[in-house]
Amino acid sequence: MSGKMLMKGNIAIAEGAIDAGCRFYAGYPITPQNEIPEYMSKRMPEAGGVFMQAESELISINLVFGASVAGARSMTTSSSPGMSLMQEGISYMAGCELPGVIVNVMRGGPGLGNIAPSQSDYFQAVKPGHGDFRMITLAPSNIQEMYDFTFEAFDLADKYRNPVMILTDGLLGQMMETIELSRGRKPLNPRPASEWALTGAKGREPRKILSLLMKPGALEQHNYDLWKKYDEIKKSELRYEFNEKEKDYDCLIVAFGSVARTSKGVIAEGKDIKAALFRPVTLWPFPYAELREAAKKAKKVFVFEMNMGQMVEDVRLAVQDDSKVEFYGRPGGGLPSQEELLSFLRKKVK
Amino acid sequence: MTEKIMIAGSGGQGVLMLGLFLARVAAMEKKNATWLPAYGAEKRGGFSHCSVIISDEEIFSPMVENPDTLIVFDQRAYDSYKSRVKENTLVIQNSTLVKDDEALPGKKVKLPALEMANRLDLAKVMNVIMAGAYVAAKKVINAENAVEELKSSLGRKESGVIKKNIDAFKAGMEYAGKK
Amino acid sequence: MEKLIYGMPESLKNVSTTYCPGCSHSTVHKLIAEVIDELKVREKTIGVAPVGCAVFAYDFWNFDVTEAAHGRNQAVSAAIKRVLPDNVVFSYQGDGDLASIGMAETIHTANRGENITVIFINNTNYGMTGGQMAPTSLLGQVTTTSPKGRDAQHYGYPIKMLELLAPLEGVKYLERVKVTNAASVIKAKKAIKKAFENQINNTGFSMIEVLGSCPANWKKEPAEANRWVDEKMAEFYPLGVIKDAR
């Protein structure tokens, strides 16, 4: 398959994983991500990998934990309520320094919420689980990126031996869009699993994988080591989209994921307003310094989200001038339209 | 060129498939396209709706608010979306199930798609007839490519069914072409 | 000429364990190590250690071992086995882990018929956290969270895991053993060996429940604790083969 093709976001995630060499997938049904386990149940065995339908999201993430212990590139996907159940396992993976890719196709909350698109798990992604850990979080904005970012997430996970999250939503999961698959692109496998995975102590000393460190000072040191790694990630893996050509702006719009694409439409449509888009692509690490620089030229910084204000907290930390920051968001599956965002922008600019 | 299409009707009428079909032909023509369904509980039985955008440029939000073309299969869909119709909106309506409304602005193609489908003895091709009408009325995608896509999407169906689908598509095109 | 007839198994590290005097864990660790040596699979064995007293098992066993989150051992074990079907994978769990917080993982792993070996140490309490009541605590048993003794009306009844799992199609072998004296230790080793052999022969899910002693939390002398296993525990939890569907 090459050339332009129409693909559903959820399927693009599955294809990106398969192409990246993911050979273990576990998932539990929850809308709006069901296409992924359905598709994987057929595609994964074809690719010579293991598909397992877990009996809960707790089991999903711990199956991924086990597959990762055994050295397989592994993934699970879910949506918001399921992601809450996975927090324990994600923390263990971070503590044990196990790679793995976790996809959250967000829906409305809290509680059972609804099945409409939402961005209400931003906090949970960038401030995950229990314990002092971080997780690289990539936020795709179109179906091409659903494929590309999932592909790249496996290399990032292996490179840093850390869980990586794809944070997307029901809109991107359910919509179809033309994309080009880069079949033949080779995953880098930057840190082969053979160096650390448990495969049996043949011709080497036994290995152990653990996150319990009871000796005085041992856990503190482990955390310092993790933070050294996180600092490296901050330096090397930061991603954002900011059109440098658009120097001439007095409004800066900050949005991620599906709201970022709507924001591009707002800028294209609102020719009367000089606006530019700053889109964080990695939500952790967050591009604080780059956003601060971009915000200097702006009279106003607008933050658009599908929640009641989560990323805006990081934007405020970056901008360091609360009087500049304006927020517009809709919770519970409300989809801000291009018109709606543009009229908010016009009202605030005037 | 950016064409925003809104398609609405009821479950079982082939609303989502029609949208998918148009987006696939656009992909075949190396255009950018998006298809966004209303999904979940909504899709069972009741209301059915999807947005399709076809463009030579980057597509922003996949949600269609102000359609260039509105394709409606029944009265409920029509009533729900008629407020979106502007002077230059193309409305393709299934006149078997949608009452005529002279007060509405926009350019209209009214075709009795359900009747035409019944005449072909295959009610399921109603959406293919609507597709033919769209392709003829708004030359955004090429008719030959559309027939190609129709054939490939029906791939394994028996030849009689494929022929009926192609006949349905052509009937829709002819009907809209005459108007 | 001297002939060595008993020594340290290669699958055990030459270190002292950290278990309390009289605790069954060290005995069972050794039995597992001996079985793995005898089956010559040390170099392809992957153990999954539980949250609980046996979490440090990786410091005592001389083969690859991973930790798992509390209760999740069998999910972790199943995935390792699926990825590495030629390796030998076993899950080592206590009763809080296997029968309480990990009940769903236990039932579904068993029901899927995963080709793994589970060694289940039932000592009727949460040992590491200080002797709280477990789902397996006997009626009348005094624990730190059942100070007046477990009564069924308030706490429910103790749970028999093997009998619960026996009807599941995917489950092939279930046996309950104890390690309170030489004879029972020999019997326990045979059962453990069978459970590993089953995996090597692709028979499917096998689980051995060991009635374990916990003198420290039971507040009994080791000998007295063993008597309690023999008399009280074995009375409620019948010893022997519960299911053999090979």
PDB file of N, CA and C in Angstrom, chain B residues 91-159:
ATOM      1  N   VAL B  91     -28.398  21.974  -2.876  1.00  0.00           N
ATOM      2  CA  VAL B  91     -29.153  21.019  -2.064  1.00  0.00           C
ATOM      3  C   VAL B  91     -29.590  19.857  -2.952  1.00  0.00           C
ATOM      4  N   ILE B  92     -29.185  18.664  -2.582  1.00  0.00           N
ATOM      5  CA  ILE B  92     -29.655  17.486  -3.315  1.00  0.00           C
ATOM      6  C   ILE B  92     -30.608  16.759  -2.396  1.00  0.00           C
ATOM      7  N   GLN B  93     -31.878  16.732  -2.778  1.00  0.00           N
ATOM      8  CA  GLN B  93     -32.858  16.147  -1.876  1.00  0.00           C
ATOM      9  C   GLN B  93     -33.615  14.994  -2.518  1.00  0.00           C
ATOM     10  N   ASN B  94     -33.857  14.000  -1.693  1.00  0.00           N
ATOM     11  CA  ASN B  94     -34.616  12.829  -2.118  1.00  0.00           C
ATOM     12  C   ASN B  94     -36.090  13.217  -2.088  1.00  0.00           C
ATOM     13  N   SER B  95     -36.637  13.576  -3.255  1.00  0.00           N
ATOM     14  CA  SER B  95     -37.985  14.154  -3.265  1.00  0.00           C
ATOM     15  C   SER B  95     -39.063  13.116  -2.934  1.00  0.00           C
ATOM     16  N   THR B  96     -38.706  11.839  -2.945  1.00  0.00           N
ATOM     17  CA  THR B  96     -39.690  10.835  -2.514  1.00  0.00           C
ATOM     18  C   THR B  96     -40.021  11.030  -1.029  1.00  0.00           C
ATOM     19  N   LEU B  97     -39.026  11.476  -0.276  1.00  0.00           N
ATOM     20  CA  LEU B  97     -39.219  11.573   1.178  1.00  0.00           C
ATOM     21  C   LEU B  97     -39.086  13.004   1.713  1.00  0.00           C
ATOM     22  N   VAL B  98     -38.777  13.960   0.835  1.00  0.00           N
ATOM     23  CA  VAL B  98     -38.641  15.343   1.286  1.00  0.00           C
ATOM     24  C   VAL B  98     -39.658  16.210   0.553  1.00  0.00           C
ATOM     25  N   LYS B  99     -40.496  16.905   1.321  1.00  0.00           N
ATOM     26  CA  LYS B  99     -41.495  17.800   0.722  1.00  0.00           C
ATOM     27  C   LYS B  99     -40.783  19.005   0.111  1.00  0.00           C
ATOM     28  N   ASP B 100     -41.321  19.472  -0.991  1.00  0.00           N
ATOM     29  CA  ASP B 100     -40.705  20.624  -1.647  1.00  0.00           C
ATOM     30  C   ASP B 100     -40.905  21.873  -0.788  1.00  0.00           C
ATOM     31  N   ASP B 101     -39.908  22.748  -0.817  1.00  0.00           N
ATOM     32  CA  ASP B 101     -39.935  23.938   0.041  1.00  0.00           C
ATOM     33  C   ASP B 101     -39.388  25.094  -0.773  1.00  0.00           C
ATOM     34  N   GLU B 102     -40.321  25.812  -1.440  1.00  0.00           N
ATOM     35  CA  GLU B 102     -39.912  26.881  -2.357  1.00  0.00           C
ATOM     36  C   GLU B 102     -39.194  28.022  -1.633  1.00  0.00           C
ATOM     37  N   ALA B 103     -39.512  28.179  -0.334  1.00  0.00           N
ATOM     38  CA  ALA B 103     -38.970  29.313   0.426  1.00  0.00           C
ATOM     39  C   ALA B 103     -37.465  29.208   0.647  1.00  0.00           C
ATOM     40  N   LEU B 104     -36.950  27.972   0.542  1.00  0.00           N
ATOM     41  CA  LEU B 104     -35.527  27.777   0.851  1.00  0.00           C
ATOM     42  C   LEU B 104     -34.636  28.294  -0.264  1.00  0.00           C
ATOM     43  N   PRO B 105     -33.589  29.041   0.112  1.00  0.00           N
ATOM     44  CA  PRO B 105     -32.657  29.491  -0.925  1.00  0.00           C
ATOM     45  C   PRO B 105     -31.835  28.320  -1.444  1.00  0.00           C
ATOM     46  N   GLY B 106     -30.872  28.622  -2.272  1.00  0.00           N
ATOM     47  CA  GLY B 106     -29.943  27.590  -2.748  1.00  0.00           C
ATOM     48  C   GLY B 106     -30.385  26.979  -4.055  1.00  0.00           C
ATOM     49  N   LYS B 107     -29.433  26.345  -4.691  1.00  0.00           N
ATOM     50  CA  LYS B 107     -29.684  25.654  -5.957  1.00  0.00           C
ATOM     51  C   LYS B 107     -30.134  24.236  -5.612  1.00  0.00           C
ATOM     52  N   LYS B 108     -31.228  23.806  -6.190  1.00  0.00           N
ATOM     53  CA  LYS B 108     -31.758  22.503  -5.757  1.00  0.00           C
ATOM     54  C   LYS B 108     -31.785  21.455  -6.856  1.00  0.00           C
ATOM     55  N   VAL B 109     -31.427  20.255  -6.480  1.00  0.00           N
ATOM     56  CA  VAL B 109     -31.665  19.092  -7.329  1.00  0.00           C
ATOM     57  C   VAL B 109     -32.627  18.210  -6.558  1.00  0.00           C
ATOM     58  N   LYS B 110     -33.839  18.091  -7.097  1.00  0.00           N
ATOM     59  CA  LYS B 110     -34.823  17.242  -6.404  1.00  0.00           C
ATOM     60  C   LYS B 110     -34.996  15.974  -7.230  1.00  0.00           C
ATOM     61  N   LEU B 111     -34.605  14.880  -6.687  1.00  0.00           N
ATOM     62  CA  LEU B 111     -34.808  13.655  -7.457  1.00  0.00           C
ATOM     63  C   LEU B 111     -35.475  12.590  -6.602  1.00  0.00           C
ATOM     64  N   PRO B 112     -36.422  11.872  -7.182  1.00  0.00           N
ATOM     65  CA  PRO B 112     -37.151  10.849  -6.411  1.00  0.00           C
ATOM     66  C   PRO B 112     -36.316   9.588  -6.268  1.00  0.00           C
ATOM     67  N   ALA B 113     -35.274   9.669  -5.460  1.00  0.00           N
ATOM     68  CA  ALA B 113     -34.276   8.602  -5.403  1.00  0.00           C
ATOM     69  C   ALA B 113     -34.844   7.269  -4.936  1.00  0.00           C
ATOM     70  N   LEU B 114     -35.774   7.331  -3.985  1.00  0.00           N
ATOM     71  CA  LEU B 114     -36.339   6.064  -3.489  1.00  0.00           C
ATOM     72  C   LEU B 114     -37.168   5.387  -4.574  1.00  0.00           C
ATOM     73  N   GLU B 115     -37.999   6.210  -5.259  1.00  0.00           N
ATOM     74  CA  GLU B 115     -38.802   5.669  -6.372  1.00  0.00           C
ATOM     75  C   GLU B 115     -37.901   5.064  -7.446  1.00  0.00           C
ATOM     76  N   MET B 116     -36.860   5.813  -7.775  1.00  0.00           N
ATOM     77  CA  MET B 116     -35.934   5.344  -8.812  1.00  0.00           C
ATOM     78  C   MET B 116     -35.266   4.035  -8.394  1.00  0.00           C
ATOM     79  N   ALA B 117     -34.928   3.952  -7.128  1.00  0.00           N
ATOM     80  CA  ALA B 117     -34.292   2.740  -6.614  1.00  0.00           C
ATOM     81  C   ALA B 117     -35.249   1.568  -6.675  1.00  0.00           C
ATOM     82  N   ASN B 118     -36.511   1.826  -6.297  1.00  0.00           N
ATOM     83  CA  ASN B 118     -37.512   0.755  -6.343  1.00  0.00           C
ATOM     84  C   ASN B 118     -37.730   0.288  -7.774  1.00  0.00           C
ATOM     85  N   ARG B 119     -37.635   1.248  -8.714  1.00  0.00           N
ATOM     86  CA  ARG B 119     -37.789   0.889 -10.122  1.00  0.00           C
ATOM     87  C   ARG B 119     -36.660  -0.063 -10.543  1.00  0.00           C
ATOM     88  N   LEU B 120     -35.490   0.148  -9.962  1.00  0.00           N
ATOM     89  CA  LEU B 120     -34.352  -0.745 -10.252  1.00  0.00           C
ATOM     90  C   LEU B 120     -34.436  -2.027  -9.428  1.00  0.00           C
ATOM     91  N   ASP B 121     -35.491  -2.095  -8.604  1.00  0.00           N
ATOM     92  CA  ASP B 121     -35.722  -3.293  -7.798  1.00  0.00           C
ATOM     93  C   ASP B 121     -34.616  -3.519  -6.754  1.00  0.00           C
ATOM     94  N   LEU B 122     -34.017  -2.448  -6.271  1.00  0.00           N
ATOM     95  CA  LEU B 122     -32.976  -2.573  -5.240  1.00  0.00           C
ATOM     96  C   LEU B 122     -32.961  -1.285  -4.409  1.00  0.00           C
ATOM     97  N   ALA B 123     -33.748  -1.283  -3.332  1.00  0.00           N
ATOM     98  CA  ALA B 123     -33.884  -0.059  -2.524  1.00  0.00           C
ATOM     99  C   ALA B 123     -32.546   0.419  -1.976  1.00  0.00           C
ATOM    100  N   LYS B 124     -31.612  -0.543  -1.819  1.00  0.00           N
ATOM    101  CA  LYS B 124     -30.311  -0.210  -1.234  1.00  0.00           C
ATOM    102  C   LYS B 124     -29.478   0.748  -2.088  1.00  0.00           C
ATOM    103  N   VAL B 125     -29.839   0.870  -3.393  1.00  0.00           N
ATOM    104  CA  VAL B 125     -29.022   1.733  -4.254  1.00  0.00           C
ATOM    105  C   VAL B 125     -29.462   3.197  -4.208  1.00  0.00           C
ATOM    106  N   MET B 126     -30.378   3.515  -3.306  1.00  0.00           N
ATOM    107  CA  MET B 126     -30.844   4.906  -3.209  1.00  0.00           C
ATOM    108  C   MET B 126     -29.658   5.872  -3.040  1.00  0.00           C
ATOM    109  N   ASN B 127     -28.704   5.475  -2.207  1.00  0.00           N
ATOM    110  CA  ASN B 127     -27.562   6.378  -1.974  1.00  0.00           C
ATOM    111  C   ASN B 127     -26.663   6.482  -3.199  1.00  0.00           C
ATOM    112  N   VAL B 128     -26.628   5.420  -4.017  1.00  0.00           N
ATOM    113  CA  VAL B 128     -25.812   5.458  -5.234  1.00  0.00           C
ATOM    114  C   VAL B 128     -26.449   6.414  -6.247  1.00  0.00           C
ATOM    115  N   ILE B 129     -27.763   6.417  -6.284  1.00  0.00           N
ATOM    116  CA  ILE B 129     -28.484   7.358  -7.156  1.00  0.00           C
ATOM    117  C   ILE B 129     -28.175   8.803  -6.722  1.00  0.00           C
ATOM    118  N   MET B 130     -28.198   9.027  -5.410  1.00  0.00           N
ATOM    119  CA  MET B 130     -27.874  10.360  -4.868  1.00  0.00           C
ATOM    120  C   MET B 130     -26.430  10.738  -5.222  1.00  0.00           C
ATOM    121  N   ALA B 131     -25.538   9.743  -5.194  1.00  0.00           N
ATOM    122  CA  ALA B 131     -24.131   9.990  -5.545  1.00  0.00           C
ATOM    123  C   ALA B 131     -24.015  10.429  -6.998  1.00  0.00           C
ATOM    124  N   GLY B 132     -24.753   9.730  -7.871  1.00  0.00           N
ATOM    125  CA  GLY B 132     -24.738  10.083  -9.292  1.00  0.00           C
ATOM    126  C   GLY B 132     -25.219  11.507  -9.505  1.00  0.00           C
ATOM    127  N   ALA B 133     -26.286  11.852  -8.801  1.00  0.00           N
ATOM    128  CA  ALA B 133     -26.824  13.210  -8.917  1.00  0.00           C
ATOM    129  C   ALA B 133     -25.794  14.241  -8.460  1.00  0.00           C
ATOM    130  N   TYR B 134     -25.090  13.930  -7.360  1.00  0.00           N
ATOM    131  CA  TYR B 134     -24.080  14.863  -6.853  1.00  0.00           C
ATOM    132  C   TYR B 134     -22.948  15.048  -7.862  1.00  0.00           C
ATOM    133  N   VAL B 135     -22.459  13.940  -8.392  1.00  0.00           N
ATOM    134  CA  VAL B 135     -21.317  14.004  -9.320  1.00  0.00           C
ATOM    135  C   VAL B 135     -21.686  14.830 -10.563  1.00  0.00           C
ATOM    136  N   ALA B 136     -22.935  14.664 -11.018  1.00  0.00           N
ATOM    137  CA  ALA B 136     -23.360  15.413 -12.208  1.00  0.00           C
ATOM    138  C   ALA B 136     -23.600  16.887 -11.900  1.00  0.00           C
ATOM    139  N   ALA B 137     -24.163  17.151 -10.735  1.00  0.00           N
ATOM    140  CA  ALA B 137     -24.546  18.527 -10.413  1.00  0.00           C
ATOM    141  C   ALA B 137     -23.349  19.371 -10.003  1.00  0.00           C
ATOM    142  N   LYS B 138     -22.352  18.746  -9.403  1.00  0.00           N
ATOM    143  CA  LYS B 138     -21.197  19.502  -8.919  1.00  0.00           C
ATOM    144  C   LYS B 138     -19.963  18.762  -9.379  1.00  0.00           C
ATOM    145  N   LYS B 139     -19.268  19.332 -10.319  1.00  0.00           N
ATOM    146  CA  LYS B 139     -18.199  18.539 -10.932  1.00  0.00           C
ATOM    147  C   LYS B 139     -16.893  18.603 -10.135  1.00  0.00           C
ATOM    148  N   VAL B 140     -16.972  18.153  -8.893  1.00  0.00           N
ATOM    149  CA  VAL B 140     -15.781  18.138  -8.031  1.00  0.00           C
ATOM    150  C   VAL B 140     -14.995  16.854  -8.240  1.00  0.00           C
ATOM    151  N   ILE B 141     -15.711  15.768  -8.368  1.00  0.00           N
ATOM    152  CA  ILE B 141     -15.026  14.494  -8.662  1.00  0.00           C
ATOM    153  C   ILE B 141     -15.501  13.965 -10.003  1.00  0.00           C
ATOM    154  N   ASN B 142     -14.640  13.186 -10.614  1.00  0.00           N
ATOM    155  CA  ASN B 142     -14.851  12.716 -11.969  1.00  0.00           C
ATOM    156  C   ASN B 142     -15.777  11.492 -11.998  1.00  0.00           C
ATOM    157  N   ALA B 143     -16.721  11.490 -12.953  1.00  0.00           N
ATOM    158  CA  ALA B 143     -17.729  10.422 -13.028  1.00  0.00           C
ATOM    159  C   ALA B 143     -17.104   9.067 -13.330  1.00  0.00           C
ATOM    160  N   GLU B 144     -16.102   9.047 -14.199  1.00  0.00           N
ATOM    161  CA  GLU B 144     -15.491   7.746 -14.531  1.00  0.00           C
ATOM    162  C   GLU B 144     -14.772   7.155 -13.314  1.00  0.00           C
ATOM    163  N   ASN B 145     -14.087   8.019 -12.582  1.00  0.00           N
ATOM    164  CA  ASN B 145     -13.422   7.544 -11.361  1.00  0.00           C
ATOM    165  C   ASN B 145     -14.443   7.014 -10.361  1.00  0.00           C
ATOM    166  N   ALA B 146     -15.588   7.703 -10.326  1.00  0.00           N
ATOM    167  CA  ALA B 146     -16.639   7.281  -9.400  1.00  0.00           C
ATOM    168  C   ALA B 146     -17.126   5.878  -9.758  1.00  0.00           C
ATOM    169  N   VAL B 147     -17.301   5.625 -11.053  1.00  0.00           N
ATOM    170  CA  VAL B 147     -17.748   4.289 -11.479  1.00  0.00           C
ATOM    171  C   VAL B 147     -16.676   3.246 -11.125  1.00  0.00           C
ATOM    172  N   GLU B 148     -15.413   3.641 -11.318  1.00  0.00           N
ATOM    173  CA  GLU B 148     -14.313   2.741 -10.952  1.00  0.00           C
ATOM    174  C   GLU B 148     -14.362   2.363  -9.471  1.00  0.00           C
ATOM    175  N   GLU B 149     -14.541   3.384  -8.637  1.00  0.00           N
ATOM    176  CA  GLU B 149     -14.585   3.173  -7.186  1.00  0.00           C
ATOM    177  C   GLU B 149     -15.779   2.285  -6.821  1.00  0.00           C
ATOM    178  N   LEU B 150     -16.885   2.540  -7.505  1.00  0.00           N
ATOM    179  CA  LEU B 150     -18.103   1.756  -7.267  1.00  0.00           C
ATOM    180  C   LEU B 150     -17.815   0.278  -7.542  1.00  0.00           C
ATOM    181  N   LYS B 151     -17.159   0.036  -8.660  1.00  0.00           N
ATOM    182  CA  LYS B 151     -16.838  -1.351  -9.034  1.00  0.00           C
ATOM    183  C   LYS B 151     -15.903  -1.980  -7.999  1.00  0.00           C
ATOM    184  N   SER B 152     -14.863  -1.250  -7.634  1.00  0.00           N
ATOM    185  CA  SER B 152     -13.886  -1.857  -6.728  1.00  0.00           C
ATOM    186  C   SER B 152     -14.468  -2.039  -5.327  1.00  0.00           C
ATOM    187  N   SER B 153     -15.366  -1.140  -4.924  1.00  0.00           N
ATOM    188  CA  SER B 153     -15.932  -1.305  -3.580  1.00  0.00           C
ATOM    189  C   SER B 153     -16.931  -2.459  -3.548  1.00  0.00           C
ATOM    190  N   LEU B 154     -17.500  -2.783  -4.701  1.00  0.00           N
ATOM    191  CA  LEU B 154     -18.463  -3.900  -4.737  1.00  0.00           C
ATOM    192  C   LEU B 154     -17.765  -5.205  -5.071  1.00  0.00           C
ATOM    193  N   GLY B 155     -16.483  -5.089  -5.393  1.00  0.00           N
ATOM    194  CA  GLY B 155     -15.593  -6.195  -5.744  1.00  0.00           C
ATOM    195  C   GLY B 155     -16.179  -7.594  -5.828  1.00  0.00           C
ATOM    196  N   ARG B 156     -16.532  -8.127  -4.671  1.00  0.00           N
ATOM    197  CA  ARG B 156     -16.875  -9.544  -4.641  1.00  0.00           C
ATOM    198  C   ARG B 156     -18.379  -9.821  -4.790  1.00  0.00           C
ATOM    199  N   LYS B 157     -19.140  -8.742  -4.962  1.00  0.00           N
ATOM    200  CA  LYS B 157     -20.592  -8.951  -5.130  1.00  0.00           C
ATOM    201  C   LYS B 157     -20.874  -9.571  -6.500  1.00  0.00           C
ATOM    202  N   GLU B 158     -22.035 -10.188  -6.637  1.00  0.00           N
ATOM    203  CA  GLU B 158     -22.351 -10.801  -7.934  1.00  0.00           C
ATOM    204  C   GLU B 158     -22.578  -9.728  -8.999  1.00  0.00           C
ATOM    205  N   SER B 159     -22.374 -10.126 -10.255  1.00  0.00           N
ATOM    206  CA  SER B 159     -22.344  -9.140 -11.343  1.00  0.00           C
ATOM    207  C   SER B 159     -23.673  -8.398 -11.492  1.00  0.00           C
TER     208      SER B 159
END
